[in-house]
Coordinates of C-alpha atoms in Angstrom, one line a residue:
Chain A
M1017 CA 21.3 -0.1 20.1
T1018 CA 18.6 1.5 18.0
R1019 CA 16.6 -1.6 18.5
L1020 CA 17.0 -1.3 22.4
R1021 CA 16.0 2.4 22.2
Q1022 CA 12.9 1.5 20.1
L1023 CA 11.9 -1.1 22.8
L1024 CA 12.5 1.3 25.7
P1025 CA 8.9 2.7 25.7
F1026 CA 7.5 -0.9 25.9
A1027 CA 9.7 -1.6 29.0
L1028 CA 8.5 1.7 30.5
F1029 CA 4.9 0.9 29.9
A1030 CA 5.4 -2.6 31.4
L1031 CA 7.1 -1.0 34.5
A1032 CA 4.2 1.5 34.7
M1033 CA 1.7 -1.2 34.8
V1034 CA 3.5 -3.1 37.5
A1035 CA 4.1 0.0 39.5
T1036 CA 0.5 0.9 39.3
Q1037 CA -0.6 -2.5 40.7
G1038 CA 2.0 -2.1 43.5
L1039 CA 0.9 1.3 44.3
L1040 CA -2.8 0.3 44.4
R1041 CA -2.0 -2.7 46.7
A1042 CA 0.0 -0.5 49.0
L1043 CA -2.9 2.0 49.3
E1044 CA -5.3 -1.0 49.7
M1045 CA -7.1 0.1 46.6
E1046 CA -6.7 -2.9 44.5
Y1047 CA -10.5 -2.8 43.7
C1048 CA -9.5 0.0 41.2
L1049 CA -7.8 -2.6 39.1
T1050 CA -11.2 -3.8 37.8
Q1051 CA -12.0 -0.5 36.2
L1052 CA -8.4 -0.3 35.0
T1053 CA -8.7 -3.6 33.3
M1054 CA -11.9 -2.5 31.5
A1055 CA -10.3 0.7 30.5
L1056 CA -7.4 -1.2 29.0
Y1057 CA -9.8 -3.3 26.9
Y1058 CA -11.4 -0.1 25.7
A1059 CA -8.0 1.2 24.9
I1060 CA -7.5 -1.6 22.3
V1061 CA -10.5 -0.3 20.4
V1062 CA -9.0 3.2 20.3
I1063 CA -5.6 1.8 19.3
G1064 CA -7.2 0.2 16.4
L1065 CA -9.0 3.3 15.4
C1066 CA -5.6 5.2 15.6
L1067 CA -4.5 2.8 12.8
V1068 CA -7.5 3.9 10.6
M1069 CA -7.8 7.5 11.5
G1070 CA -4.2 8.5 12.3
Y1071 CA -2.4 6.5 9.6
A1072 CA -4.9 5.5 6.9
G1073 CA -6.7 8.9 7.2
Q1074 CA -10.2 7.5 7.3
V1075 CA -12.8 8.0 10.1
S1076 CA -14.9 5.2 11.5
L1077 CA -17.9 6.0 13.5
G1078 CA -18.8 2.3 14.0
H1079 CA -16.1 1.0 16.2
G1080 CA -18.6 0.6 19.1
A1081 CA -20.7 -1.6 16.8
F1082 CA -17.5 -3.9 16.1
F1083 CA -16.8 -4.1 19.8
A1084 CA -20.4 -5.1 20.3
I1085 CA -20.2 -7.7 17.3
G1086 CA -17.4 -9.3 19.1
G1087 CA -18.9 -9.2 22.5
Y1088 CA -22.4 -10.3 21.5
T1089 CA -21.1 -13.1 19.3
S1090 CA -19.2 -14.5 22.2
A1091 CA -21.9 -13.9 24.7
V1092 CA -24.6 -15.6 22.5
L1093 CA -22.7 -18.6 21.6
T1094 CA -21.3 -19.2 25.1
T1095 CA -24.6 -18.9 26.9
H1096 CA -27.2 -20.3 24.4
D1097 CA -28.2 -23.9 25.0
F1098 CA -27.5 -26.0 21.9
S1099 CA -28.8 -29.2 23.7
R1100 CA -31.4 -29.8 21.0
F1101 CA -28.7 -30.6 18.4
K1102 CA -27.2 -33.1 20.9
A1103 CA -28.5 -36.1 18.9
A1104 CA -27.1 -34.9 15.6
G1105 CA -24.0 -36.4 14.3
W1106 CA -22.2 -33.1 13.5
A1107 CA -22.8 -31.9 17.1
G1108 CA -21.1 -35.0 18.5
G1109 CA -18.1 -34.2 16.1
L1110 CA -18.0 -30.7 17.3
K1111 CA -18.2 -31.8 20.9
Q1112 CA -15.2 -34.1 20.3
L1113 CA -13.3 -31.0 19.0
H1114 CA -14.3 -29.1 22.2
V1115 CA -16.3 -26.5 20.1
F1116 CA -19.3 -27.6 22.1
V1117 CA -18.9 -27.9 25.9
G1118 CA -21.4 -29.0 28.6
Q1119 CA -21.8 -26.6 31.5
Q1120 CA -24.5 -25.4 34.0
D1121 CA -26.6 -22.4 33.3
L1122 CA -27.5 -19.9 36.0
F1123 CA -30.3 -22.3 37.4
G1124 CA -28.0 -25.3 37.6
N1125 CA -29.4 -26.9 34.5
Q1126 CA -27.1 -28.9 32.3
I1127 CA -26.7 -27.2 29.0
M1128 CA -24.5 -27.4 25.9
T1129 CA -22.9 -24.2 24.7
V1130 CA -20.1 -23.3 22.4
S1131 CA -16.6 -23.0 24.0
P1132 CA -15.2 -19.6 24.6
W1133 CA -12.3 -20.2 22.2
A1134 CA -14.6 -21.4 19.4
A1135 CA -16.9 -18.4 20.1
F1136 CA -13.8 -16.1 19.9
F1137 CA -12.9 -17.3 16.5
A1138 CA -16.5 -17.1 15.4
A1139 CA -16.6 -13.5 16.5
M1140 CA -13.4 -12.7 14.7
L1141 CA -14.6 -14.3 11.5
L1142 CA -17.9 -12.6 11.6
T1143 CA -16.2 -9.3 12.2
L1144 CA -13.9 -10.0 9.2
V1145 CA -16.9 -10.6 7.0
V1146 CA -18.9 -7.6 8.2
A1147 CA -16.1 -5.1 8.1
T1148 CA -15.1 -6.2 4.6
L1149 CA -18.7 -5.7 3.4
I1150 CA -18.9 -2.3 4.9
G1151 CA -15.5 -1.1 4.0
Y1152 CA -15.3 -2.4 0.5
P1153 CA -17.8 -0.1 -1.3
A1154 CA -17.0 2.9 1.0
L1155 CA -13.2 2.8 0.7
R1156 CA -13.1 2.5 -3.2
L1157 CA -14.2 6.2 -3.1
K1158 CA -12.2 9.1 -2.0
G1159 CA -13.4 11.2 0.9
H1160 CA -15.3 10.5 4.2
Y1161 CA -17.7 7.8 2.9
L1162 CA -16.5 5.4 5.5
A1163 CA -17.6 7.7 8.3
M1164 CA -21.1 7.8 6.9
A1165 CA -21.3 4.1 6.1
T1166 CA -20.0 3.2 9.6
L1167 CA -22.4 5.6 11.4
G1168 CA -25.3 4.0 9.7
F1169 CA -24.0 0.6 10.4
G1170 CA -23.5 1.3 14.1
L1171 CA -27.1 2.6 14.4
I1172 CA -28.3 -0.7 12.7
V1173 CA -26.3 -2.8 15.1
N1174 CA -27.5 -0.9 18.0
K1175 CA -31.2 -1.1 17.1
T1176 CA -30.9 -4.7 16.1
V1177 CA -29.5 -5.6 19.4
L1178 CA -32.1 -3.6 21.2
G1179 CA -34.9 -5.2 19.3
T1180 CA -33.9 -8.9 19.3
A1181 CA -34.9 -11.1 22.2
A1182 CA -32.1 -13.4 21.5
F1183 CA -29.7 -10.6 22.3
G1184 CA -31.5 -9.8 25.5
A1185 CA -32.9 -6.6 24.0
A1186 CA -32.4 -3.7 26.4
D1187 CA -31.0 -6.0 29.2
G1188 CA -28.2 -7.3 27.3
I1189 CA -26.7 -10.8 28.0
N1190 CA -25.6 -11.9 31.4
G1191 CA -24.0 -15.0 32.8
V1192 CA -21.2 -15.2 30.2
P1193 CA -19.0 -18.0 31.4
E1194 CA -15.3 -17.5 32.2
W1195 CA -12.7 -18.0 29.5
T1196 CA -9.6 -20.2 30.4
L1197 CA -6.8 -19.0 28.0
A1198 CA -4.4 -21.4 29.5
P1199 CA -4.2 -23.3 32.7
G1200 CA -4.1 -20.7 35.6
L1201 CA -5.1 -17.8 33.2
T1202 CA -8.8 -17.3 33.3
I1203 CA -10.8 -14.3 32.2
C1204 CA -13.4 -13.7 34.8
G1205 CA -14.7 -11.0 37.1
K1206 CA -14.0 -12.9 40.4
S1207 CA -12.1 -10.7 42.8
A1208 CA -9.5 -13.5 43.4
A1209 CA -8.6 -13.2 39.7
R1210 CA -8.6 -9.4 39.7
V1211 CA -4.8 -9.0 39.5
S1212 CA -4.2 -11.7 37.1
N1213 CA -6.8 -10.3 34.8
Y1214 CA -5.3 -6.9 35.0
Y1215 CA -2.0 -8.3 33.8
I1216 CA -3.7 -10.3 31.0
A1217 CA -5.2 -7.1 29.7
A1218 CA -2.0 -5.1 30.2
T1219 CA 0.0 -7.9 28.3
L1220 CA -2.6 -8.0 25.6
V1221 CA -2.3 -4.2 25.0
L1222 CA 1.5 -4.3 25.1
A1223 CA 1.7 -7.2 22.7
L1224 CA -0.7 -5.5 20.2
L1225 CA 1.2 -2.2 20.5
L1226 CA 4.4 -4.1 19.7
L1227 CA 2.8 -5.7 16.6
L1228 CA 1.4 -2.3 15.5
R1229 CA 4.7 -0.6 16.0
N1230 CA 6.3 -3.2 13.7
L1231 CA 3.6 -2.7 11.1
L1232 CA 3.8 1.1 11.2
H1233 CA 7.6 1.1 10.8
S1234 CA 7.3 -1.1 7.6
R1235 CA 6.4 -0.7 4.0
V1236 CA 2.8 -1.2 5.1
G1237 CA 2.9 1.7 7.6
R1238 CA 4.5 3.9 5.1
A1239 CA 1.9 3.0 2.5
L1240 CA -0.8 3.9 4.9
Q1241 CA 0.7 7.2 5.8
A1242 CA 1.3 8.0 2.1
I1243 CA -2.3 7.4 1.5
H1244 CA -3.2 9.7 4.3
D1245 CA -0.9 12.5 2.9
R1246 CA -1.5 12.2 -0.8
E1247 CA -3.6 9.4 -2.2
T1248 CA -3.0 10.2 -5.8
A1249 CA 0.8 10.2 -5.4
A1250 CA 0.6 7.0 -3.3
N1251 CA -1.4 5.3 -6.1
A1252 CA 1.0 6.5 -8.7
M1253 CA 4.0 5.0 -6.6
G1254 CA 2.5 1.5 -6.9
I1255 CA 0.3 1.4 -3.8
D1256 CA -3.1 -0.3 -4.2
T1257 CA -4.7 2.5 -2.2
A1258 CA -8.2 1.0 -2.0
A1259 CA -6.9 -2.4 -0.8
Y1260 CA -4.6 -0.9 1.8
K1261 CA -7.4 1.3 3.2
L1262 CA -9.7 -1.8 3.4
R1263 CA -7.2 -3.9 5.1
A1264 CA -6.3 -1.2 7.7
F1265 CA -10.0 -0.8 8.4
V1266 CA -10.7 -4.5 8.7
L1267 CA -7.7 -5.0 11.0
S1268 CA -8.9 -2.1 13.2
A1269 CA -12.4 -3.6 13.3
L1270 CA -10.9 -6.9 14.3
L1271 CA -9.0 -5.2 17.2
A1272 CA -12.3 -3.7 18.3
A1273 CA -14.1 -7.1 18.3
L1274 CA -11.1 -8.7 20.0
A1275 CA -11.5 -6.1 22.9
G1276 CA -15.3 -6.8 22.9
V1277 CA -14.7 -10.6 23.3
F1278 CA -12.3 -10.1 26.2
F1279 CA -14.5 -7.4 27.8
T1280 CA -17.5 -9.5 27.7
H1281 CA -15.9 -12.5 29.4
Y1282 CA -14.3 -10.2 31.9
T1283 CA -17.6 -8.6 32.9
A1284 CA -19.6 -11.7 32.3
G1285 CA -21.9 -9.9 30.1
I1286 CA -22.6 -7.1 27.5
G1287 CA -25.3 -4.5 27.1
P1288 CA -26.7 -2.6 24.0
S1289 CA -25.1 0.7 25.2
E1290 CA -21.7 -0.8 23.9
A1291 CA -23.0 -0.5 20.3
G1292 CA -24.3 2.9 20.8
A1293 CA -23.3 5.8 18.5
L1294 CA -22.2 7.8 21.5
K1295 CA -19.7 5.0 22.3
S1296 CA -18.3 5.1 18.8
V1297 CA -18.1 9.0 19.1
R1298 CA -16.3 8.5 22.4
Y1299 CA -13.7 6.3 20.7
V1300 CA -13.1 8.9 18.1
A1301 CA -12.7 11.6 20.8
L1302 CA -10.2 9.4 22.7
A1303 CA -8.1 8.8 19.5
A1304 CA -8.1 12.6 18.9
A1305 CA -7.1 13.2 22.6
G1306 CA -4.2 10.9 22.0
G1307 CA -3.0 12.6 19.0
M1308 CA -4.3 10.2 16.3
A1309 CA -1.1 9.0 14.7
N1310 CA 0.5 8.4 18.2
L1311 CA 0.1 4.8 19.5
W1312 CA 1.5 5.7 23.0
G1313 CA -0.5 9.0 23.4
V1314 CA -3.7 7.1 22.3
T1315 CA -3.1 4.2 24.8
V1316 CA -2.3 6.6 27.7
M1317 CA -5.2 9.0 27.1
S1318 CA -7.8 6.4 26.5
T1319 CA -6.8 4.2 29.4
G1320 CA -6.7 7.3 31.7
L1321 CA -10.0 9.0 30.5
N1322 CA -12.0 5.7 30.4
Y1323 CA -10.7 4.8 33.8
L1324 CA -12.0 8.1 35.2
S1325 CA -15.3 7.6 33.4
L1326 CA -15.7 4.0 34.7
R1327 CA -15.0 5.2 38.3
G1328 CA -18.0 7.5 37.8
L1329 CA -16.0 10.7 38.0
F1330 CA -18.0 12.4 35.3
G1331 CA -21.2 11.3 36.8
S1332 CA -24.3 11.9 34.5
Y1333 CA -22.2 14.2 32.3
D1334 CA -20.3 11.2 31.1
H1335 CA -20.9 11.4 27.4
A1336 CA -21.0 15.2 27.5
V1337 CA -17.4 15.2 28.8
F1338 CA -16.1 13.3 25.9
G1339 CA -18.0 15.5 23.5
V1340 CA -16.3 18.6 25.1
I1341 CA -12.9 16.8 24.9
L1342 CA -13.5 16.2 21.2
I1343 CA -14.5 19.8 20.6
L1344 CA -11.5 21.2 22.7
I1345 CA -9.0 19.0 20.9
I1346 CA -10.1 19.9 17.4
S1347 CA -10.3 23.6 18.2
I1348 CA -7.2 24.0 20.3
A1349 CA -4.7 21.1 19.8
P1350 CA -5.4 19.1 16.6
D1351 CA -2.4 17.0 17.3
G1352 CA -3.6 16.1 20.7
P1353 CA -2.5 17.8 24.0
L1354 CA 0.6 15.5 24.5
K1355 CA 2.8 16.8 21.8
P1356 CA 2.4 20.4 22.6
L1357 CA 2.7 19.6 26.3
G1358 CA 5.9 17.7 25.6
K1359 CA 7.3 20.7 23.7
W1360 CA 6.3 23.1 26.5
M1361 CA 8.0 20.8 29.1
G1362 CA 11.1 20.6 26.8
G1363 CA 11.3 24.4 26.5
L1364 CA 10.8 24.7 30.3
A1365 CA 13.6 22.3 31.0
S1366 CA 16.0 24.0 28.7
R1367 CA 15.2 27.5 30.3
L1368 CA 15.6 26.0 33.8
R1369 CA 19.0 24.6 33.0
P1370 CA 21.7 26.9 34.1
E1371 CA 23.7 27.0 30.9
G1372 CA 20.4 27.8 29.1
R1373 CA 20.6 25.7 26.0
R1374 CA 18.4 27.6 23.7
E1375 CA 18.5 25.4 20.7
H1376 CA 16.5 22.7 22.4
G1377 CA 13.5 25.2 22.7
A1378 CA 13.8 26.4 19.1
A1379 CA 13.7 22.8 17.6
Chain B
M424 CA 9.5 -1.1 -31.3
A425 CA 8.0 1.7 -29.3
L426 CA 8.1 1.6 -25.5
L427 CA 5.0 3.8 -25.2
E428 CA 2.3 4.2 -27.8
V429 CA -0.4 6.7 -27.6
E430 CA -3.1 6.2 -30.1
N431 CA -5.8 8.7 -31.0
V432 CA -6.6 9.5 -27.5
R433 CA -9.4 11.9 -26.6
R434 CA -10.5 13.3 -23.3
S435 CA -13.1 15.9 -22.5
F436 CA -14.2 17.6 -19.2
G437 CA -17.8 18.5 -19.7
G438 CA -17.9 20.5 -23.0
L439 CA -14.2 21.2 -23.0
V440 CA -12.1 18.9 -25.1
A441 CA -8.7 18.7 -23.2
V442 CA -7.0 16.3 -25.5
D443 CA -8.1 15.1 -28.8
K444 CA -6.7 13.0 -31.8
T445 CA -3.4 12.6 -30.0
T446 CA -1.0 10.0 -31.4
F447 CA 2.6 9.6 -30.7
Q448 CA 5.3 7.1 -29.7
V449 CA 8.1 7.1 -27.3
A450 CA 11.1 4.9 -28.3
P451 CA 13.2 3.3 -25.7
G452 CA 16.2 5.3 -24.5
Q453 CA 15.0 8.6 -25.8
I454 CA 14.2 11.9 -24.1
K455 CA 10.9 13.1 -25.5
A456 CA 9.3 16.3 -24.7
I457 CA 5.7 17.4 -24.9
I458 CA 5.4 21.2 -25.3
G459 CA 2.5 23.6 -25.9
P460 CA 1.0 26.8 -24.5
N461 CA -0.8 26.7 -21.2
G462 CA -4.0 24.7 -21.3
A463 CA -2.8 22.7 -24.2
G464 CA -3.7 19.4 -22.5
K465 CA -0.2 18.3 -21.6
T466 CA -0.9 17.5 -18.0
T467 CA -4.2 15.8 -18.9
L468 CA -2.2 13.7 -21.3
F469 CA 0.3 12.7 -18.6
N470 CA -2.7 11.8 -16.3
I471 CA -4.1 9.5 -19.0
I472 CA -0.8 7.8 -19.6
S473 CA -0.2 7.2 -15.9
G474 CA -3.8 6.0 -15.3
L475 CA -5.0 8.9 -13.2
L476 CA -7.6 9.7 -15.9
R477 CA -9.4 7.4 -18.3
P478 CA -9.5 8.6 -21.9
D479 CA -13.0 8.9 -23.5
S480 CA -11.6 7.0 -26.5
G481 CA -8.2 5.9 -27.9
R482 CA -5.6 3.6 -26.3
V483 CA -2.3 3.8 -24.5
T484 CA 0.1 0.9 -24.9
F485 CA 3.2 0.4 -22.7
H486 CA 5.7 -2.4 -23.2
S487 CA 3.3 -3.6 -25.9
R488 CA 0.5 -4.1 -23.3
P489 CA -2.7 -2.1 -23.4
V490 CA -2.9 -0.1 -20.2
T491 CA -6.0 2.1 -20.7
G492 CA -8.3 1.4 -17.9
L493 CA -5.7 0.0 -15.5
K494 CA -5.3 1.9 -12.2
P495 CA -2.2 4.0 -11.6
Y496 CA -0.7 1.6 -9.2
Q497 CA -0.9 -1.2 -11.8
I498 CA 0.8 0.9 -14.4
A499 CA 3.4 1.9 -11.9
R500 CA 4.1 -1.8 -11.3
L501 CA 4.7 -2.3 -15.0
G502 CA 7.6 0.1 -14.8
L503 CA 6.2 3.6 -15.4
S504 CA 6.7 6.2 -12.8
R505 CA 6.1 10.0 -12.7
T506 CA 6.5 13.2 -10.9
F507 CA 3.8 15.8 -10.6
Q508 CA 3.6 19.5 -11.5
N509 CA 3.4 20.5 -7.9
P510 CA 5.8 18.3 -6.0
S511 CA 3.5 16.0 -4.0
L512 CA 5.7 14.6 -1.3
F513 CA 4.2 12.9 1.8
L514 CA 4.6 15.7 4.2
R515 CA 4.3 13.7 7.5
M516 CA 7.3 11.7 6.7
N517 CA 11.0 12.4 6.4
V518 CA 12.9 12.7 3.0
L519 CA 14.2 9.1 3.1
E520 CA 10.8 7.6 4.0
N521 CA 9.3 9.4 1.1
V522 CA 11.8 7.7 -1.2
M523 CA 11.2 4.4 0.6
V524 CA 7.6 4.6 -0.5
G525 CA 8.9 4.4 -4.0
R526 CA 10.2 0.9 -3.3
H527 CA 6.7 -0.3 -2.6
S528 CA 6.1 -2.1 -5.8
R529 CA 9.5 -3.7 -5.6
S530 CA 8.9 -5.2 -2.1
R531 CA 6.3 -7.7 -0.9
W532 CA 5.8 -8.3 2.8
G533 CA 2.1 -7.6 3.8
F534 CA 0.3 -6.8 6.9
A535 CA 0.8 -10.0 8.9
G536 CA 4.6 -10.4 7.9
C537 CA 5.3 -6.8 8.9
C538 CA 3.4 -7.1 12.3
L539 CA 5.4 -10.2 13.2
R540 CA 8.7 -9.1 11.7
W541 CA 8.6 -12.6 9.9
P542 CA 12.1 -13.9 9.1
G543 CA 13.1 -12.1 5.9
Q544 CA 11.0 -9.0 6.5
P545 CA 13.6 -7.0 8.5
R546 CA 16.1 -7.8 5.8
E547 CA 13.7 -6.6 3.1
E548 CA 13.3 -3.4 5.1
R549 CA 17.0 -2.8 5.4
N550 CA 17.1 -3.3 1.6
I551 CA 14.4 -0.8 1.0
R552 CA 16.3 1.7 3.1
D553 CA 19.5 1.1 1.4
T554 CA 18.1 1.4 -2.1
A555 CA 16.3 4.6 -1.1
M556 CA 19.4 6.0 0.4
A557 CA 21.3 5.3 -2.9
Q558 CA 18.5 7.1 -4.9
L559 CA 18.8 10.1 -2.6
D560 CA 22.5 10.1 -3.0
Y561 CA 22.0 10.0 -6.8
V562 CA 20.1 13.2 -6.9
G563 CA 22.4 14.7 -4.3
L564 CA 20.3 14.8 -1.3
A565 CA 21.7 12.2 0.9
P566 CA 22.6 14.7 3.6
L567 CA 18.9 15.7 4.0
A568 CA 17.7 12.1 4.5
H569 CA 16.3 12.7 7.9
C570 CA 14.7 16.1 7.3
P571 CA 11.0 16.4 7.4
A572 CA 9.8 16.6 3.9
G573 CA 7.9 19.7 4.7
A574 CA 11.0 21.6 5.7
L575 CA 12.6 21.3 2.2
A576 CA 12.9 24.3 -0.3
F577 CA 10.8 23.9 -3.5
G578 CA 13.7 22.8 -5.7
Q579 CA 14.8 20.2 -3.2
R580 CA 11.2 18.8 -3.0
R581 CA 11.4 18.3 -6.9
M582 CA 14.6 16.3 -6.4
V583 CA 13.1 14.2 -3.7
E584 CA 10.2 13.5 -5.9
L585 CA 12.6 12.5 -8.7
A586 CA 14.4 10.1 -6.3
R587 CA 11.2 8.7 -5.2
A588 CA 10.1 8.0 -8.9
L589 CA 13.5 6.5 -9.6
A590 CA 13.3 4.2 -6.6
T591 CA 10.4 2.4 -8.4
E592 CA 13.0 1.3 -11.0
P593 CA 11.0 2.6 -14.0
T594 CA 11.7 1.9 -17.6
L595 CA 9.7 5.1 -18.4
L596 CA 9.9 8.2 -16.4
L597 CA 7.2 11.0 -16.9
L598 CA 8.4 14.3 -15.6
D599 CA 5.7 17.0 -15.4
E600 CA 7.4 20.5 -15.6
P601 CA 10.4 19.5 -13.8
A602 CA 12.2 22.8 -14.1
S603 CA 9.3 25.1 -13.1
G604 CA 10.2 27.0 -10.0
L605 CA 13.9 26.2 -10.3
N606 CA 16.6 28.8 -10.6
T607 CA 19.2 28.9 -13.5
K608 CA 21.8 26.8 -11.7
E609 CA 19.2 24.3 -10.6
K610 CA 17.9 24.0 -14.1
E611 CA 21.4 23.2 -15.4
D612 CA 21.9 20.5 -12.8
L613 CA 18.4 19.1 -13.7
G614 CA 19.4 18.9 -17.3
Q615 CA 22.5 17.0 -16.5
L616 CA 20.6 14.7 -14.0
I617 CA 17.9 13.9 -16.7
R618 CA 20.7 13.1 -19.2
K619 CA 22.3 10.8 -16.6
I620 CA 19.0 9.1 -15.9
R621 CA 18.5 8.5 -19.6
D622 CA 22.1 7.2 -19.8
R623 CA 21.4 4.6 -17.3
G624 CA 18.7 3.2 -19.5
V625 CA 15.5 5.0 -18.3
T626 CA 13.4 6.5 -21.1
V627 CA 12.1 10.0 -20.3
L628 CA 8.9 11.8 -21.3
L629 CA 8.6 15.3 -20.1
V630 CA 6.3 18.2 -20.2
E631 CA 8.2 21.6 -19.9
H632 CA 7.8 25.2 -20.5
D633 CA 11.5 26.1 -20.4
M634 CA 12.2 26.1 -24.1
K635 CA 16.0 26.3 -23.6
L636 CA 16.0 23.1 -21.5
V637 CA 13.7 21.4 -23.9
M638 CA 15.7 22.3 -27.0
D639 CA 19.0 21.2 -25.2
L640 CA 17.7 18.0 -23.9
A641 CA 15.0 16.4 -26.0
D642 CA 15.7 14.1 -28.8
D643 CA 12.2 14.5 -30.1
I644 CA 9.3 16.9 -29.4
V645 CA 5.5 16.8 -29.6
V646 CA 3.7 20.1 -29.9
L647 CA 0.2 20.3 -28.5
H648 CA -2.2 23.1 -29.2
Y649 CA -5.7 23.0 -27.7
G650 CA -5.3 19.3 -27.1
I651 CA -4.3 18.4 -30.6
P652 CA -0.8 17.7 -31.7
I653 CA 0.3 20.0 -34.5
A654 CA 3.9 19.0 -35.0
E655 CA 6.4 16.3 -34.0
G656 CA 10.1 16.0 -34.6
P657 CA 13.5 16.8 -33.4
P658 CA 14.2 20.3 -32.0
S659 CA 15.7 21.9 -35.1
V660 CA 12.6 20.8 -37.2
I661 CA 10.2 22.0 -34.5
Q662 CA 11.9 25.5 -34.2
S663 CA 11.3 26.2 -37.8
D664 CA 7.9 24.6 -38.1
P665 CA 5.5 27.3 -39.5
K666 CA 2.5 26.0 -37.4
V667 CA 4.5 25.9 -34.1
I668 CA 5.8 29.5 -34.9
S669 CA 2.3 30.8 -35.3
V670 CA 1.2 29.2 -32.1
Y671 CA 4.0 30.6 -30.1
L672 CA 4.4 33.9 -31.8
G673 CA 0.7 34.4 -32.7
G674 CA -0.9 35.3 -36.0
E675 CA 0.1 34.4 -39.4
V676 CA 3.8 35.0 -39.7
Q677 CA 6.3 34.4 -42.4
A678 CA 8.0 31.0 -41.6
D679 CA 11.5 31.9 -42.8
S680 CA 11.9 35.2 -41.0
A681 CA 10.0 34.1 -37.8
G682 CA 11.9 30.8 -37.6
G683 CA 15.1 32.7 -36.7
E684 CA 13.2 34.9 -34.3
L685 CA 11.7 31.8 -32.4
S686 CA 15.0 29.9 -32.1
A687 CA 16.7 33.1 -30.8
K688 CA 13.9 33.4 -28.3
W689 CA 14.1 29.8 -27.3
S690 CA 17.9 29.9 -26.7
Q691 CA 17.5 32.2 -23.8
S692 CA 16.1 31.2 -20.6
P693 CA 12.7 32.8 -20.0

């Protein structure tokens, strides 16, 4: 019974996703699914950030950079021509293992690249190493050293990408091939695959939310919250606080990179703005707007606001809008707007009910 | 064979020496108290024993293992648990979850296993919940299990903290001023509870200002003055120790006459 009640939000989320698609189809606006799919991938970054900020109590200003590391690793490996290694014995072996695959480049030349799956694992591995190197020293200290370390790190990644020809400099990388996850399930931007890609993204988000919900309702989740509340007491209760903060941060970086890989295959490319500091700040703003330690709030707010931004609603004020959101949230509703809104609606509902049950409003 | 040995420990903050030349032992099964005027270094000593502070010199041995230099979580895993002078509950959690955190070092599933609810993990989770609930029941707070920790009264917070510390299954429990902020009735209950905890095999080391409670409860007392131990012994000996009397009553006093005055003073609750 309680298990069923816990799973109810997940069922509602799935239902909402299906209903959205049905509605857009009925309105002949299915083209909107493209931006919605992208917004769902961005939401994964914010969900990961929610783990670090809302639960472990650390701020990361480098999640745009982890998204970019995932995306660029995939993009470079799946577009770069490795043909010159063809003769080497190890390359033959890797081809046997489908790590290297033959394909045609934009001009129809036969080239040899890394397969999307292999590139995905490479991206995850690289993120794991980089996030550990950044997080290890910063998280052994108390306080907001992680915010500073990740801010600097984000700038380095951004400038490196902009200044490196192999990463396409200011143009980024285009022509990233499609990624076939399973027969019939291909991540690509073709309009014929629009609906299936929307469902791939929605399923991925749903699956990650389920996994994180499990994590947060376990000894690990309690340990992270304990660290956020009172680090000293958490340590005295037997929690290796430094190790837990690091693991939460690395997991969160992996989620950002995962989103980057999917996003890059979906949009067939990635640009340097994804690694920008403003993008990282936007993720923090979205996590705050969703209420930080609130997986559902974060998912809904970040998907919604990013969708509006991708549809161009905020025009040239795009970044400014997210700055204003961050300021408003911090000054007016530090727990995010959803909780006070929910309370207000609850109060309204109890007042409207004829018998006027007051205790609901008081709770 | 002592359970805890503190040997010649010294710790200073800048120019201020908070603890110095401090040596004592805690035998298994006893209730030992550390007393002394404010600023005597009692909490500093607790923080050194539990690993929150490193001593400048000297050593602490627990279960015959040197623990100086270990992190608090490592010492906690060896079976030492503590409460804080100001109850430090995790205020975003409810009462039961607070106590469940105490089970951390007695459970093992990590990030991946918990994400996937790997076979065995849900059972461990139920175990954690049941054990935590039993500890809450032990301190008499089971009815409040699902209250937010922030909604509790001060005395109740102390009890939750105690339940959380007990949930780690300690062999040695450090209590930092457990009675401060409690009313007379709560203090009596606390005294009984501490005895009950000792009777189940947990050794107790406590810092306390309430002399009536200390004299009733402790098997053995260490008196600290400006970070240096000036007396050690059972309550009756401490009450008539001239050095202790001069520290508590001030100035040079005649031991025989003042001893009675002090024991009269300490038998009332402040």
